[in-house]
Amino acid sequence: MNRDRGTAPIGDSHEPAQGWTRLAPLSGVVFFVLLVASAVTAQETPEGDASGAKVLSFFKGHESATKASALLAGLGVVFLIFFASWLRTYLRSKGAGALAPAVFGGAVVIGIGGAARAGISWALASGHDKIDPSAAQALNLLHASHYPAIVGIAIFMFATWLSVLRTGALPRWLGWVALPIALIAIAPPTLIPLIGAGVWILVASIVMYVRSDQTGRAA
């Protein structure tokens, strides 16, 4: 029985990717660009142990930049989830099995952490004249911690590493690069795994797009 080309599974080497499906892997590139734009727009926030008065003063002076950075970060989360959804389907089509949902689940945790941090930034920027110093200090302490997103990175990178080694869905070197990022994420929170995961997603996005395009041309 003939199969409808419009309903062909993503990653099926016998069917060319059509329309938006061919461009879907590039959602990872958009995520990376928005992540960088958010980081560039943001000002260096006070340390986690800063006084409430210092926190309020900072967000009052950088209200516009903080809000712009938060909006870019929130939009980045949207494209991260789109990319992770595509990656899950792609890995599943290559035989990753239960590891594919684990990859997506890790990305969801990253997204929740990123969205929460962006929300805290927005709250501090828009409510600097309404929040008392003790509340501002507590919110800033939460803002300074990247821990929720880093936990998601550990899940995402470990599951991706295992998926790539098991299926060869992506170049094996890209799978091995995911392992140290996951290991660093388990250590005390730093920005290193966040940067590493962002670059990994950028490269993986381009690799999958090129492979999808080549499949479409060959079909």
JSON list of C-alpha atoms in Angstrom, two decimals:
[
{"chain": "A", "resi": 1, "resn": "MET", "atom": "CA", "xyz": [0.00, 0.00, 0.00]},
{"chain": "A", "resi": 2, "resn": "ASN", "atom": "CA", "xyz": [1.34, 3.43, -0.92]},
{"chain": "A", "resi": 3, "resn": "ARG", "atom": "CA", "xyz": [2.12, 5.72, 1.93]},
{"chain": "A", "resi": 4, "resn": "ASP", "atom": "CA", "xyz": [1.13, 9.36, 1.85]},
{"chain": "A", "resi": 5, "resn": "ARG", "atom": "CA", "xyz": [4.29, 11.44, 1.54]},
{"chain": "A", "resi": 6, "resn": "GLY", "atom": "CA", "xyz": [2.84, 14.12, 3.80]},
{"chain": "A", "resi": 7, "resn": "THR", "atom": "CA", "xyz": [2.53, 11.66, 6.68]},
{"chain": "A", "resi": 8, "resn": "ALA", "atom": "CA", "xyz": [5.92, 9.98, 6.33]},
{"chain": "A", "resi": 9, "resn": "PRO", "atom": "CA", "xyz": [7.79, 9.59, 9.63]},
{"chain": "A", "resi": 10, "resn": "ILE", "atom": "CA", "xyz": [10.44, 12.19, 10.30]},
{"chain": "A", "resi": 11, "resn": "GLY", "atom": "CA", "xyz": [13.86, 10.80, 9.56]},
{"chain": "A", "resi": 12, "resn": "ASP", "atom": "CA", "xyz": [12.57, 8.22, 7.05]},
{"chain": "A", "resi": 13, "resn": "SER", "atom": "CA", "xyz": [15.39, 7.95, 4.51]},
{"chain": "A", "resi": 14, "resn": "HIS", "atom": "CA", "xyz": [12.93, 6.91, 1.80]},
{"chain": "A", "resi": 15, "resn": "GLU", "atom": "CA", "xyz": [10.94, 10.12, 1.88]},
{"chain": "A", "resi": 16, "resn": "PRO", "atom": "CA", "xyz": [12.26, 13.66, 1.32]},
{"chain": "A", "resi": 17, "resn": "ALA", "atom": "CA", "xyz": [11.56, 16.16, 4.07]},
{"chain": "A", "resi": 18, "resn": "GLN", "atom": "CA", "xyz": [8.92, 18.61, 2.91]},
{"chain": "A", "resi": 19, "resn": "GLY", "atom": "CA", "xyz": [8.18, 22.23, 3.73]},
{"chain": "A", "resi": 20, "resn": "TRP", "atom": "CA", "xyz": [8.71, 23.26, 7.33]},
{"chain": "A", "resi": 21, "resn": "THR", "atom": "CA", "xyz": [9.82, 19.73, 8.21]},
{"chain": "A", "resi": 22, "resn": "ARG", "atom": "CA", "xyz": [13.05, 20.25, 6.30]},
{"chain": "A", "resi": 23, "resn": "LEU", "atom": "CA", "xyz": [13.70, 23.49, 8.19]},
{"chain": "A", "resi": 24, "resn": "ALA", "atom": "CA", "xyz": [12.69, 22.13, 11.61]},
{"chain": "A", "resi": 25, "resn": "PRO", "atom": "CA", "xyz": [16.25, 21.14, 12.67]},
{"chain": "A", "resi": 26, "resn": "LEU", "atom": "CA", "xyz": [17.29, 24.79, 12.30]},
{"chain": "A", "resi": 27, "resn": "SER", "atom": "CA", "xyz": [15.15, 25.63, 15.33]},
{"chain": "A", "resi": 28, "resn": "GLY", "atom": "CA", "xyz": [18.31, 24.77, 17.27]},
{"chain": "A", "resi": 29, "resn": "VAL", "atom": "CA", "xyz": [20.21, 27.49, 15.43]},
{"chain": "A", "resi": 30, "resn": "VAL", "atom": "CA", "xyz": [17.46, 29.99, 16.25]},
{"chain": "A", "resi": 31, "resn": "PHE", "atom": "CA", "xyz": [17.62, 28.92, 19.90]},
{"chain": "A", "resi": 32, "resn": "PHE", "atom": "CA", "xyz": [21.39, 29.51, 19.98]},
{"chain": "A", "resi": 33, "resn": "VAL", "atom": "CA", "xyz": [21.09, 32.94, 18.36]},
{"chain": "A", "resi": 34, "resn": "LEU", "atom": "CA", "xyz": [18.40, 33.99, 20.85]},
{"chain": "A", "resi": 35, "resn": "LEU", "atom": "CA", "xyz": [20.49, 32.63, 23.74]},
{"chain": "A", "resi": 36, "resn": "VAL", "atom": "CA", "xyz": [23.48, 34.71, 22.67]},
{"chain": "A", "resi": 37, "resn": "ALA", "atom": "CA", "xyz": [21.31, 37.78, 22.06]},
{"chain": "A", "resi": 38, "resn": "SER", "atom": "CA", "xyz": [19.81, 37.43, 25.54]},
{"chain": "A", "resi": 39, "resn": "ALA", "atom": "CA", "xyz": [23.26, 37.14, 27.12]},
{"chain": "A", "resi": 40, "resn": "VAL", "atom": "CA", "xyz": [24.59, 40.15, 25.19]},
{"chain": "A", "resi": 41, "resn": "THR", "atom": "CA", "xyz": [21.54, 42.27, 26.04]},
{"chain": "A", "resi": 42, "resn": "ALA", "atom": "CA", "xyz": [21.64, 41.45, 29.74]},
{"chain": "A", "resi": 43, "resn": "GLN", "atom": "CA", "xyz": [23.82, 43.38, 32.15]},
{"chain": "A", "resi": 44, "resn": "GLU", "atom": "CA", "xyz": [25.92, 41.56, 34.74]},
{"chain": "A", "resi": 45, "resn": "THR", "atom": "CA", "xyz": [23.53, 41.06, 37.63]},
{"chain": "A", "resi": 46, "resn": "PRO", "atom": "CA", "xyz": [24.50, 41.36, 41.30]},
{"chain": "A", "resi": 47, "resn": "GLU", "atom": "CA", "xyz": [26.05, 38.36, 43.02]},
{"chain": "A", "resi": 48, "resn": "GLY", "atom": "CA", "xyz": [23.78, 36.02, 44.96]},
{"chain": "A", "resi": 49, "resn": "ASP", "atom": "CA", "xyz": [24.89, 37.50, 48.29]},
{"chain": "A", "resi": 50, "resn": "ALA", "atom": "CA", "xyz": [24.23, 41.12, 47.28]},
{"chain": "A", "resi": 51, "resn": "SER", "atom": "CA", "xyz": [22.08, 43.24, 49.58]},
{"chain": "A", "resi": 52, "resn": "GLY", "atom": "CA", "xyz": [18.45, 43.83, 48.74]},
{"chain": "A", "resi": 53, "resn": "ALA", "atom": "CA", "xyz": [19.06, 47.56, 48.30]},
{"chain": "A", "resi": 54, "resn": "LYS", "atom": "CA", "xyz": [21.84, 46.89, 45.77]},
{"chain": "A", "resi": 55, "resn": "VAL", "atom": "CA", "xyz": [19.62, 44.45, 43.88]},
{"chain": "A", "resi": 56, "resn": "LEU", "atom": "CA", "xyz": [16.76, 46.94, 43.63]},
{"chain": "A", "resi": 57, "resn": "SER", "atom": "CA", "xyz": [19.12, 49.70, 42.56]},
{"chain": "A", "resi": 58, "resn": "PHE", "atom": "CA", "xyz": [20.57, 47.51, 39.81]},
{"chain": "A", "resi": 59, "resn": "PHE", "atom": "CA", "xyz": [17.27, 46.43, 38.32]},
{"chain": "A", "resi": 60, "resn": "LYS", "atom": "CA", "xyz": [15.92, 49.97, 38.49]},
{"chain": "A", "resi": 61, "resn": "GLY", "atom": "CA", "xyz": [18.91, 51.23, 36.50]},
{"chain": "A", "resi": 62, "resn": "HIS", "atom": "CA", "xyz": [18.77, 48.40, 33.95]},
{"chain": "A", "resi": 63, "resn": "GLU", "atom": "CA", "xyz": [15.03, 47.85, 33.64]},
{"chain": "A", "resi": 64, "resn": "SER", "atom": "CA", "xyz": [14.78, 48.05, 29.85]},
{"chain": "A", "resi": 65, "resn": "ALA", "atom": "CA", "xyz": [17.83, 45.88, 29.15]},
{"chain": "A", "resi": 66, "resn": "THR", "atom": "CA", "xyz": [16.70, 43.28, 31.67]},
{"chain": "A", "resi": 67, "resn": "LYS", "atom": "CA", "xyz": [13.22, 43.06, 30.18]},
{"chain": "A", "resi": 68, "resn": "ALA", "atom": "CA", "xyz": [14.61, 42.75, 26.65]},
{"chain": "A", "resi": 69, "resn": "SER", "atom": "CA", "xyz": [16.97, 39.98, 27.77]},
{"chain": "A", "resi": 70, "resn": "ALA", "atom": "CA", "xyz": [14.13, 38.15, 29.53]},
{"chain": "A", "resi": 71, "resn": "LEU", "atom": "CA", "xyz": [11.93, 38.31, 26.42]},
{"chain": "A", "resi": 72, "resn": "LEU", "atom": "CA", "xyz": [14.73, 36.95, 24.23]},
{"chain": "A", "resi": 73, "resn": "ALA", "atom": "CA", "xyz": [15.41, 34.16, 26.74]},
{"chain": "A", "resi": 74, "resn": "GLY", "atom": "CA", "xyz": [11.74, 33.23, 26.86]},
{"chain": "A", "resi": 75, "resn": "LEU", "atom": "CA", "xyz": [11.54, 33.10, 23.07]},
{"chain": "A", "resi": 76, "resn": "GLY", "atom": "CA", "xyz": [14.69, 30.99, 23.07]},
{"chain": "A", "resi": 77, "resn": "VAL", "atom": "CA", "xyz": [12.97, 28.45, 25.31]},
{"chain": "A", "resi": 78, "resn": "VAL", "atom": "CA", "xyz": [10.18, 28.14, 22.72]},
{"chain": "A", "resi": 79, "resn": "PHE", "atom": "CA", "xyz": [12.66, 27.22, 19.98]},
{"chain": "A", "resi": 80, "resn": "LEU", "atom": "CA", "xyz": [14.55, 24.91, 22.33]},
{"chain": "A", "resi": 81, "resn": "ILE", "atom": "CA", "xyz": [11.42, 22.84, 22.84]},
{"chain": "A", "resi": 82, "resn": "PHE", "atom": "CA", "xyz": [10.73, 22.78, 19.10]},
{"chain": "A", "resi": 83, "resn": "PHE", "atom": "CA", "xyz": [14.28, 21.56, 18.49]},
{"chain": "A", "resi": 84, "resn": "ALA", "atom": "CA", "xyz": [14.09, 18.96, 21.24]},
{"chain": "A", "resi": 85, "resn": "SER", "atom": "CA", "xyz": [10.78, 17.67, 19.86]},
{"chain": "A", "resi": 86, "resn": "TRP", "atom": "CA", "xyz": [12.37, 17.25, 16.43]},
{"chain": "A", "resi": 87, "resn": "LEU", "atom": "CA", "xyz": [15.46, 15.60, 17.94]},
{"chain": "A", "resi": 88, "resn": "ARG", "atom": "CA", "xyz": [13.32, 13.16, 19.92]},
{"chain": "A", "resi": 89, "resn": "THR", "atom": "CA", "xyz": [11.43, 12.11, 16.80]},
{"chain": "A", "resi": 90, "resn": "TYR", "atom": "CA", "xyz": [14.64, 11.88, 14.79]},
{"chain": "A", "resi": 91, "resn": "LEU", "atom": "CA", "xyz": [16.40, 9.72, 17.39]},
{"chain": "A", "resi": 92, "resn": "ARG", "atom": "CA", "xyz": [13.34, 7.51, 17.80]},
{"chain": "A", "resi": 93, "resn": "SER", "atom": "CA", "xyz": [13.23, 6.93, 14.04]},
{"chain": "A", "resi": 94, "resn": "LYS", "atom": "CA", "xyz": [16.85, 5.75, 14.24]},
{"chain": "A", "resi": 95, "resn": "GLY", "atom": "CA", "xyz": [16.13, 3.24, 17.00]},
{"chain": "A", "resi": 96, "resn": "ALA", "atom": "CA", "xyz": [16.98, 5.18, 20.19]},
{"chain": "A", "resi": 97, "resn": "GLY", "atom": "CA", "xyz": [13.93, 3.74, 21.96]},
{"chain": "A", "resi": 98, "resn": "ALA", "atom": "CA", "xyz": [13.32, 5.03, 25.48]},
{"chain": "A", "resi": 99, "resn": "LEU", "atom": "CA", "xyz": [16.37, 7.28, 25.29]},
{"chain": "A", "resi": 100, "resn": "ALA", "atom": "CA", "xyz": [14.58, 9.60, 22.85]},
{"chain": "A", "resi": 101, "resn": "PRO", "atom": "CA", "xyz": [11.93, 10.71, 25.39]},
{"chain": "A", "resi": 102, "resn": "ALA", "atom": "CA", "xyz": [14.72, 11.16, 27.96]},
{"chain": "A", "resi": 103, "resn": "VAL", "atom": "CA", "xyz": [16.42, 13.61, 25.60]},
{"chain": "A", "resi": 104, "resn": "PHE", "atom": "CA", "xyz": [13.17, 15.56, 25.26]},
{"chain": "A", "resi": 105, "resn": "GLY", "atom": "CA", "xyz": [12.53, 15.43, 29.01]},
{"chain": "A", "resi": 106, "resn": "GLY", "atom": "CA", "xyz": [15.97, 16.89, 29.71]},
{"chain": "A", "resi": 107, "resn": "ALA", "atom": "CA", "xyz": [15.26, 19.75, 27.29]},
{"chain": "A", "resi": 108, "resn": "VAL", "atom": "CA", "xyz": [11.94, 20.43, 29.04]},
{"chain": "A", "resi": 109, "resn": "VAL", "atom": "CA", "xyz": [13.76, 20.75, 32.39]},
{"chain": "A", "resi": 110, "resn": "ILE", "atom": "CA", "xyz": [16.26, 23.12, 30.76]},
{"chain": "A", "resi": 111, "resn": "GLY", "atom": "CA", "xyz": [13.35, 25.14, 29.38]},
{"chain": "A", "resi": 112, "resn": "ILE", "atom": "CA", "xyz": [11.61, 25.32, 32.74]},
{"chain": "A", "resi": 113, "resn": "GLY", "atom": "CA", "xyz": [14.80, 26.52, 34.39]},
{"chain": "A", "resi": 114, "resn": "GLY", "atom": "CA", "xyz": [15.41, 29.11, 31.69]},
{"chain": "A", "resi": 115, "resn": "ALA", "atom": "CA", "xyz": [11.83, 30.35, 31.70]},
{"chain": "A", "resi": 116, "resn": "ALA", "atom": "CA", "xyz": [11.82, 30.62, 35.49]},
{"chain": "A", "resi": 117, "resn": "ARG", "atom": "CA", "xyz": [15.04, 32.63, 35.46]},
{"chain": "A", "resi": 118, "resn": "ALA", "atom": "CA", "xyz": [13.68, 34.94, 32.77]},
{"chain": "A", "resi": 119, "resn": "GLY", "atom": "CA", "xyz": [10.49, 35.37, 34.81]},
{"chain": "A", "resi": 120, "resn": "ILE", "atom": "CA", "xyz": [12.46, 36.32, 37.91]},
{"chain": "A", "resi": 121, "resn": "SER", "atom": "CA", "xyz": [14.43, 38.88, 35.87]},
{"chain": "A", "resi": 122, "resn": "TRP", "atom": "CA", "xyz": [11.22, 40.38, 34.56]},
{"chain": "A", "resi": 123, "resn": "ALA", "atom": "CA", "xyz": [9.68, 40.50, 38.06]},
{"chain": "A", "resi": 124, "resn": "LEU", "atom": "CA", "xyz": [12.71, 42.28, 39.52]},
{"chain": "A", "resi": 125, "resn": "ALA", "atom": "CA", "xyz": [12.89, 44.74, 36.62]},
{"chain": "A", "resi": 126, "resn": "SER", "atom": "CA", "xyz": [9.20, 45.61, 36.55]},
{"chain": "A", "resi": 127, "resn": "GLY", "atom": "CA", "xyz": [8.63, 45.51, 40.31]},
{"chain": "A", "resi": 128, "resn": "HIS", "atom": "CA", "xyz": [11.76, 47.22, 41.60]},
{"chain": "A", "resi": 129, "resn": "ASP", "atom": "CA", "xyz": [9.60, 49.97, 43.13]},
{"chain": "A", "resi": 130, "resn": "LYS", "atom": "CA", "xyz": [7.13, 47.55, 44.70]},
{"chain": "A", "resi": 131, "resn": "ILE", "atom": "CA", "xyz": [9.33, 44.79, 46.16]},
{"chain": "A", "resi": 132, "resn": "ASP", "atom": "CA", "xyz": [10.89, 45.19, 49.59]},
{"chain": "A", "resi": 133, "resn": "PRO", "atom": "CA", "xyz": [14.66, 44.65, 49.86]},
{"chain": "A", "resi": 134, "resn": "SER", "atom": "CA", "xyz": [14.44, 41.27, 51.61]},
{"chain": "A", "resi": 135, "resn": "ALA", "atom": "CA", "xyz": [12.19, 39.86, 48.87]},
{"chain": "A", "resi": 136, "resn": "ALA", "atom": "CA", "xyz": [14.48, 41.30, 46.19]},
{"chain": "A", "resi": 137, "resn": "GLN", "atom": "CA", "xyz": [17.49, 39.68, 47.84]},
{"chain": "A", "resi": 138, "resn": "ALA", "atom": "CA", "xyz": [15.74, 36.29, 47.88]},
{"chain": "A", "resi": 139, "resn": "LEU", "atom": "CA", "xyz": [14.68, 36.59, 44.24]},
{"chain": "A", "resi": 140, "resn": "ASN", "atom": "CA", "xyz": [18.18, 37.61, 43.21]},
{"chain": "A", "resi": 141, "resn": "LEU", "atom": "CA", "xyz": [19.62, 34.58, 44.99]},
{"chain": "A", "resi": 142, "resn": "LEU", "atom": "CA", "xyz": [17.29, 32.35, 42.98]},
{"chain": "A", "resi": 143, "resn": "HIS", "atom": "CA", "xyz": [18.17, 34.25, 39.80]},
{"chain": "A", "resi": 144, "resn": "ALA", "atom": "CA", "xyz": [21.89, 33.75, 40.38]},
{"chain": "A", "resi": 145, "resn": "SER", "atom": "CA", "xyz": [21.44, 29.97, 40.51]},
{"chain": "A", "resi": 146, "resn": "HIS", "atom": "CA", "xyz": [21.33, 28.13, 37.18]},
{"chain": "A", "resi": 147, "resn": "TYR", "atom": "CA", "xyz": [20.76, 24.81, 38.94]},
{"chain": "A", "resi": 148, "resn": "PRO", "atom": "CA", "xyz": [17.36, 23.79, 37.47]},
{"chain": "A", "resi": 149, "resn": "ALA", "atom": "CA", "xyz": [18.60, 24.31, 33.90]},
{"chain": "A", "resi": 150, "resn": "ILE", "atom": "CA", "xyz": [21.88, 22.56, 34.67]},
{"chain": "A", "resi": 151, "resn": "VAL", "atom": "CA", "xyz": [20.05, 19.47, 35.95]},
{"chain": "A", "resi": 152, "resn": "GLY", "atom": "CA", "xyz": [18.18, 19.42, 32.64]},
{"chain": "A", "resi": 153, "resn": "ILE", "atom": "CA", "xyz": [21.47, 19.73, 30.75]},
{"chain": "A", "resi": 154, "resn": "ALA", "atom": "CA", "xyz": [22.86, 16.69, 32.57]},
{"chain": "A", "resi": 155, "resn": "ILE", "atom": "CA", "xyz": [19.80, 14.63, 31.56]},
{"chain": "A", "resi": 156, "resn": "PHE", "atom": "CA", "xyz": [19.77, 15.96, 27.99]},
{"chain": "A", "resi": 157, "resn": "MET", "atom": "CA", "xyz": [23.48, 15.41, 27.37]},
{"chain": "A", "resi": 158, "resn": "PHE", "atom": "CA", "xyz": [23.67, 11.96, 28.98]},
{"chain": "A", "resi": 159, "resn": "ALA", "atom": "CA", "xyz": [20.64, 10.72, 27.04]},
{"chain": "A", "resi": 160, "resn": "THR", "atom": "CA", "xyz": [21.98, 12.20, 23.81]},
{"chain": "A", "resi": 161, "resn": "TRP", "atom": "CA", "xyz": [25.40, 10.64, 24.34]},
{"chain": "A", "resi": 162, "resn": "LEU", "atom": "CA", "xyz": [23.88, 7.20, 24.81]},
{"chain": "A", "resi": 163, "resn": "SER", "atom": "CA", "xyz": [21.45, 7.68, 21.91]},
{"chain": "A", "resi": 164, "resn": "VAL", "atom": "CA", "xyz": [24.17, 8.64, 19.45]},
{"chain": "A", "resi": 165, "resn": "LEU", "atom": "CA", "xyz": [26.45, 5.76, 20.48]},
{"chain": "A", "resi": 166, "resn": "ARG", "atom": "CA", "xyz": [23.57, 3.32, 20.24]},
{"chain": "A", "resi": 167, "resn": "THR", "atom": "CA", "xyz": [22.15, 4.44, 16.90]},
{"chain": "A", "resi": 168, "resn": "GLY", "atom": "CA", "xyz": [24.78, 6.47, 15.04]},
{"chain": "A", "resi": 169, "resn": "ALA", "atom": "CA", "xyz": [22.01, 8.98, 14.32]},
{"chain": "A", "resi": 170, "resn": "LEU", "atom": "CA", "xyz": [24.59, 11.77, 14.61]},
{"chain": "A", "resi": 171, "resn": "PRO", "atom": "CA", "xyz": [28.38, 11.68, 14.18]},
{"chain": "A", "resi": 172, "resn": "ARG", "atom": "CA", "xyz": [29.88, 9.68, 17.03]},
{"chain": "A", "resi": 173, "resn": "TRP", "atom": "CA", "xyz": [32.30, 12.48, 17.87]},
{"chain": "A", "resi": 174, "resn": "LEU", "atom": "CA", "xyz": [29.29, 14.69, 18.55]},
{"chain": "A", "resi": 175, "resn": "GLY", "atom": "CA", "xyz": [27.98, 12.03, 20.90]},
{"chain": "A", "resi": 176, "resn": "TRP", "atom": "CA", "xyz": [31.27, 11.89, 22.77]},
{"chain": "A", "resi": 177, "resn": "VAL", "atom": "CA", "xyz": [31.36, 15.68, 23.09]},
{"chain": "A", "resi": 178, "resn": "ALA", "atom": "CA", "xyz": [28.04, 15.47, 24.94]},
{"chain": "A", "resi": 179, "resn": "LEU", "atom": "CA", "xyz": [29.55, 13.31, 27.69]},
{"chain": "A", "resi": 180, "resn": "PRO", "atom": "CA", "xyz": [31.94, 15.86, 29.28]},
{"chain": "A", "resi": 181, "resn": "ILE", "atom": "CA", "xyz": [29.20, 18.50, 29.13]},
{"chain": "A", "resi": 182, "resn": "ALA", "atom": "CA", "xyz": [26.94, 16.15, 31.11]},
{"chain": "A", "resi": 183, "resn": "LEU", "atom": "CA", "xyz": [29.71, 15.37, 33.61]},
{"chain": "A", "resi": 184, "resn": "ILE", "atom": "CA", "xyz": [30.51, 19.05, 34.16]},
{"chain": "A", "resi": 185, "resn": "ALA", "atom": "CA", "xyz": [26.81, 19.72, 34.69]},
{"chain": "A", "resi": 186, "resn": "ILE", "atom": "CA", "xyz": [26.80, 17.32, 37.65]},
{"chain": "A", "resi": 187, "resn": "ALA", "atom": "CA", "xyz": [29.51, 19.39, 39.37]},
{"chain": "A", "resi": 188, "resn": "PRO", "atom": "CA", "xyz": [28.71, 22.61, 41.30]},
{"chain": "A", "resi": 189, "resn": "PRO", "atom": "CA", "xyz": [26.72, 24.97, 39.02]},
{"chain": "A", "resi": 190, "resn": "THR", "atom": "CA", "xyz": [28.72, 27.07, 36.55]},
{"chain": "A", "resi": 191, "resn": "LEU", "atom": "CA", "xyz": [28.04, 28.63, 33.17]},
{"chain": "A", "resi": 192, "resn": "ILE", "atom": "CA", "xyz": [30.31, 26.13, 31.38]},
{"chain": "A", "resi": 193, "resn": "PRO", "atom": "CA", "xyz": [27.65, 23.43, 30.77]},
{"chain": "A", "resi": 194, "resn": "LEU", "atom": "CA", "xyz": [25.15, 26.08, 29.66]},
{"chain": "A", "resi": 195, "resn": "ILE", "atom": "CA", "xyz": [27.61, 27.39, 27.07]},
{"chain": "A", "resi": 196, "resn": "GLY", "atom": "CA", "xyz": [28.65, 23.87, 26.06]},
{"chain": "A", "resi": 197, "resn": "ALA", "atom": "CA", "xyz": [25.06, 22.69, 25.61]},
{"chain": "A", "resi": 198, "resn": "GLY", "atom": "CA", "xyz": [24.22, 25.76, 23.54]},
{"chain": "A", "resi": 199, "resn": "VAL", "atom": "CA", "xyz": [27.14, 25.17, 21.18]},
{"chain": "A", "resi": 200, "resn": "TRP", "atom": "CA", "xyz": [26.32, 21.45, 20.99]},
{"chain": "A", "resi": 201, "resn": "ILE", "atom": "CA", "xyz": [22.72, 22.21, 20.00]},
{"chain": "A", "resi": 202, "resn": "LEU", "atom": "CA", "xyz": [23.95, 24.66, 17.35]},
{"chain": "A", "resi": 203, "resn": "VAL", "atom": "CA", "xyz": [26.26, 22.07, 15.77]},
{"chain": "A", "resi": 204, "resn": "ALA", "atom": "CA", "xyz": [23.73, 19.22, 16.01]},
{"chain": "A", "resi": 205, "resn": "SER", "atom": "CA", "xyz": [21.06, 21.42, 14.46]},
{"chain": "A", "resi": 206, "resn": "ILE", "atom": "CA", "xyz": [23.24, 22.20, 11.45]},
{"chain": "A", "resi": 207, "resn": "VAL", "atom": "CA", "xyz": [24.31, 18.56, 11.06]},
{"chain": "A", "resi": 208, "resn": "MET", "atom": "CA", "xyz": [20.70, 17.34, 11.07]},
{"chain": "A", "resi": 209, "resn": "TYR", "atom": "CA", "xyz": [19.63, 20.03, 8.63]},
{"chain": "A", "resi": 210, "resn": "VAL", "atom": "CA", "xyz": [22.42, 19.12, 6.21]},
{"chain": "A", "resi": 211, "resn": "ARG", "atom": "CA", "xyz": [21.54, 15.43, 6.44]},
{"chain": "A", "resi": 212, "resn": "SER", "atom": "CA", "xyz": [17.85, 16.16, 5.94]},
{"chain": "A", "resi": 213, "resn": "ASP", "atom": "CA", "xyz": [18.62, 18.34, 2.92]},
{"chain": "A", "resi": 214, "resn": "GLN", "atom": "CA", "xyz": [20.89, 15.69, 1.42]},
{"chain": "A", "resi": 215, "resn": "THR", "atom": "CA", "xyz": [18.18, 13.05, 1.92]},
{"chain": "A", "resi": 216, "resn": "GLY", "atom": "CA", "xyz": [15.65, 15.29, 0.21]},
{"chain": "A", "resi": 217, "resn": "ARG", "atom": "CA", "xyz": [17.95, 15.86, -2.77]},
{"chain": "A", "resi": 218, "resn": "ALA", "atom": "CA", "xyz": [18.78, 12.17, -3.10]},
{"chain": "A", "resi": 219, "resn": "ALA", "atom": "CA", "xyz": [15.16, 11.00, -2.97]}
]
